[in-house]
């Protein structure tokens, strides 16, 4: 799934528990910690008929290789390294303004001033997850535009009529290589000395 030269590792899982297990193993092996940056609304949900009818049928993407089986994207989830973007920045700014407003009314109030507002190191490493629902009974053996269009049309017509289609949820996970982490250690004596705080939920 990864393009040549990219420092990533792609894996595949078939349910949320398996995804969670892979994430914990990765976090432990790299002494890294992660926070959810993006989680789309129906990521991880069971596909409902109306969802299947409304979603675009796809065959491949940057993370999902073509294997002859059509699918829809239920949602994506992105986790950033805990030394990456400050996901609490807006809340911190709000608290800072509230403190400043309070201090305006109490000039004798003691307040600890920090040299910087965040300890984040601007690490760009991310874990990407895609939740796809595959239409397993409509797999094509010959990859042609005609075959793709015919299968997609049949799926849509079946769904619109309320027919039953076989589906399978598949999670595609892209882990960054250790070299993708910037400005902080993830392995070695210093990296392992840090307590690993693992935050993840499907």
mmCIF file of N, CA, C and O in Angstrom, residues 5 18-19 35 39 44 46 48-49 52 65 78-79 81 120 127 141-142 144 155-156 165 168 194 196 200-201:
data_model
loop_
_atom_site.group_PDB
_atom_site.id
_atom_site.type_symbol
_atom_site.label_atom_id
_atom_site.label_comp_id
_atom_site.label_asym_id
_atom_site.label_seq_id
_atom_site.Cartn_x
_atom_site.Cartn_y
_atom_site.Cartn_z
ATOM 1 N N UNK A 5 9.796 4.115 -1.183
ATOM 2 C CA UNK A 5 10.589 5.161 -0.540
ATOM 3 C C UNK A 5 9.940 5.768 0.681
ATOM 4 O O UNK A 5 10.571 6.496 1.428
ATOM 5 N N UNK A 18 -8.919 -5.933 16.873
ATOM 6 C CA UNK A 18 -7.653 -6.241 16.213
ATOM 7 C C UNK A 18 -6.877 -4.958 15.931
ATOM 8 O O UNK A 18 -5.652 -4.915 16.078
ATOM 9 N N UNK A 19 -7.588 -3.910 15.524
ATOM 10 C CA UNK A 19 -6.952 -2.611 15.314
ATOM 11 C C UNK A 19 -6.314 -2.136 16.607
ATOM 12 O O UNK A 19 -5.154 -1.710 16.642
ATOM 13 N N UNK A 35 -2.361 10.425 20.273
ATOM 14 C CA UNK A 35 -3.644 11.053 20.599
ATOM 15 C C UNK A 35 -4.476 11.162 19.331
ATOM 16 O O UNK A 35 -3.955 11.415 18.245
ATOM 17 N N UNK A 39 -11.383 11.838 13.967
ATOM 18 C CA UNK A 39 -12.183 10.615 13.921
ATOM 19 C C UNK A 39 -13.528 10.964 13.309
ATOM 20 O O UNK A 39 -14.332 11.668 13.909
ATOM 21 N N UNK A 44 -15.850 3.072 12.332
ATOM 22 C CA UNK A 44 -16.018 2.032 13.334
ATOM 23 C C UNK A 44 -17.448 1.564 13.543
ATOM 24 O O UNK A 44 -17.684 0.629 14.304
ATOM 25 N N UNK A 46 -21.227 -0.065 12.440
ATOM 26 C CA UNK A 46 -21.750 -1.079 11.532
ATOM 27 C C UNK A 46 -22.466 -0.382 10.379
ATOM 28 O O UNK A 46 -23.203 0.583 10.597
ATOM 29 N N UNK A 48 -25.126 0.707 7.838
ATOM 30 C CA UNK A 48 -26.574 0.640 7.680
ATOM 31 C C UNK A 48 -26.930 0.799 6.208
ATOM 32 O O UNK A 48 -26.140 1.308 5.410
ATOM 33 N N UNK A 49 -28.128 0.365 5.845
ATOM 34 C CA UNK A 49 -28.535 0.379 4.443
ATOM 35 C C UNK A 49 -28.440 1.767 3.827
ATOM 36 O O UNK A 49 -27.932 1.930 2.714
ATOM 37 N N UNK A 52 -24.877 2.629 3.053
ATOM 38 C CA UNK A 52 -24.379 1.900 1.889
ATOM 39 C C UNK A 52 -24.912 2.503 0.594
ATOM 40 O O UNK A 52 -24.192 2.582 -0.412
ATOM 41 N N UNK A 65 -5.177 -0.928 -1.715
ATOM 42 C CA UNK A 65 -4.803 -1.439 -3.027
ATOM 43 C C UNK A 65 -5.987 -2.129 -3.698
ATOM 44 O O UNK A 65 -6.869 -2.669 -3.035
ATOM 45 N N UNK A 78 -7.252 9.558 12.363
ATOM 46 C CA UNK A 78 -5.856 9.988 12.333
ATOM 47 C C UNK A 78 -5.398 10.210 13.759
ATOM 48 O O UNK A 78 -6.060 10.904 14.536
ATOM 49 N N UNK A 79 -4.283 9.604 14.104
ATOM 50 C CA UNK A 79 -3.683 9.804 15.417
ATOM 51 C C UNK A 79 -2.342 10.495 15.241
ATOM 52 O O UNK A 79 -1.567 10.142 14.358
ATOM 53 N N UNK A 81 1.349 11.886 16.980
ATOM 54 C CA UNK A 81 2.292 11.644 18.066
ATOM 55 C C UNK A 81 2.008 12.636 19.193
ATOM 56 O O UNK A 81 1.653 13.791 18.945
ATOM 57 N N UNK A 120 5.176 20.684 23.394
ATOM 58 C CA UNK A 120 5.151 19.916 22.155
ATOM 59 C C UNK A 120 6.393 20.206 21.316
ATOM 60 O O UNK A 120 6.928 21.313 21.326
ATOM 61 N N UNK A 127 -0.445 8.249 12.579
ATOM 62 C CA UNK A 127 -0.981 6.932 12.245
ATOM 63 C C UNK A 127 -2.304 7.160 11.521
ATOM 64 O O UNK A 127 -3.166 7.889 12.013
ATOM 65 N N UNK A 141 -12.884 -10.444 -11.568
ATOM 66 C CA UNK A 141 -11.661 -11.186 -11.860
ATOM 67 C C UNK A 141 -10.826 -10.514 -12.931
ATOM 68 O O UNK A 141 -9.620 -10.743 -13.034
ATOM 69 N N UNK A 142 -11.487 -9.676 -13.739
ATOM 70 C CA UNK A 142 -10.788 -8.952 -14.802
ATOM 71 C C UNK A 142 -10.977 -7.450 -14.578
ATOM 72 O O UNK A 142 -12.108 -6.976 -14.501
ATOM 73 N N UNK A 144 -11.348 -4.199 -15.750
ATOM 74 C CA UNK A 144 -11.648 -3.320 -16.886
ATOM 75 C C UNK A 144 -12.660 -2.279 -16.420
ATOM 76 O O UNK A 144 -13.387 -2.493 -15.440
ATOM 77 N N UNK A 155 -24.534 -3.240 -7.619
ATOM 78 C CA UNK A 155 -24.574 -3.007 -6.169
ATOM 79 C C UNK A 155 -25.598 -1.933 -5.828
ATOM 80 O O UNK A 155 -26.441 -2.102 -4.936
ATOM 81 N N UNK A 156 -25.545 -0.819 -6.534
ATOM 82 C CA UNK A 156 -26.465 0.287 -6.272
ATOM 83 C C UNK A 156 -27.913 -0.134 -6.498
ATOM 84 O O UNK A 156 -28.802 0.188 -5.687
ATOM 85 N N UNK A 165 -26.874 -7.667 0.493
ATOM 86 C CA UNK A 165 -25.530 -7.807 -0.078
ATOM 87 C C UNK A 165 -24.566 -8.234 1.029
ATOM 88 O O UNK A 165 -24.726 -7.858 2.186
ATOM 89 N N UNK A 168 -18.089 -6.891 4.297
ATOM 90 C CA UNK A 168 -17.035 -7.188 5.273
ATOM 91 C C UNK A 168 -16.303 -5.902 5.621
ATOM 92 O O UNK A 168 -15.837 -5.190 4.733
ATOM 93 N N UNK A 194 10.969 6.982 28.915
ATOM 94 C CA UNK A 194 9.720 7.717 29.015
ATOM 95 C C UNK A 194 8.556 6.747 29.177
ATOM 96 O O UNK A 194 8.463 5.736 28.496
ATOM 97 N N UNK A 196 5.183 5.145 28.492
ATOM 98 C CA UNK A 196 4.357 5.141 27.288
ATOM 99 C C UNK A 196 2.897 5.313 27.677
ATOM 100 O O UNK A 196 2.315 4.466 28.360
ATOM 101 N N UNK A 200 -6.169 5.369 22.694
ATOM 102 C CA UNK A 200 -6.785 4.979 21.430
ATOM 103 C C UNK A 200 -8.128 4.343 21.708
ATOM 104 O O UNK A 200 -8.291 3.576 22.637
ATOM 105 N N UNK A 201 -9.109 4.650 20.895
ATOM 106 C CA UNK A 201 -10.414 4.014 20.993
ATOM 107 C C UNK A 201 -11.015 3.928 19.615
ATOM 108 O O UNK A 201 -10.832 4.807 18.794
#
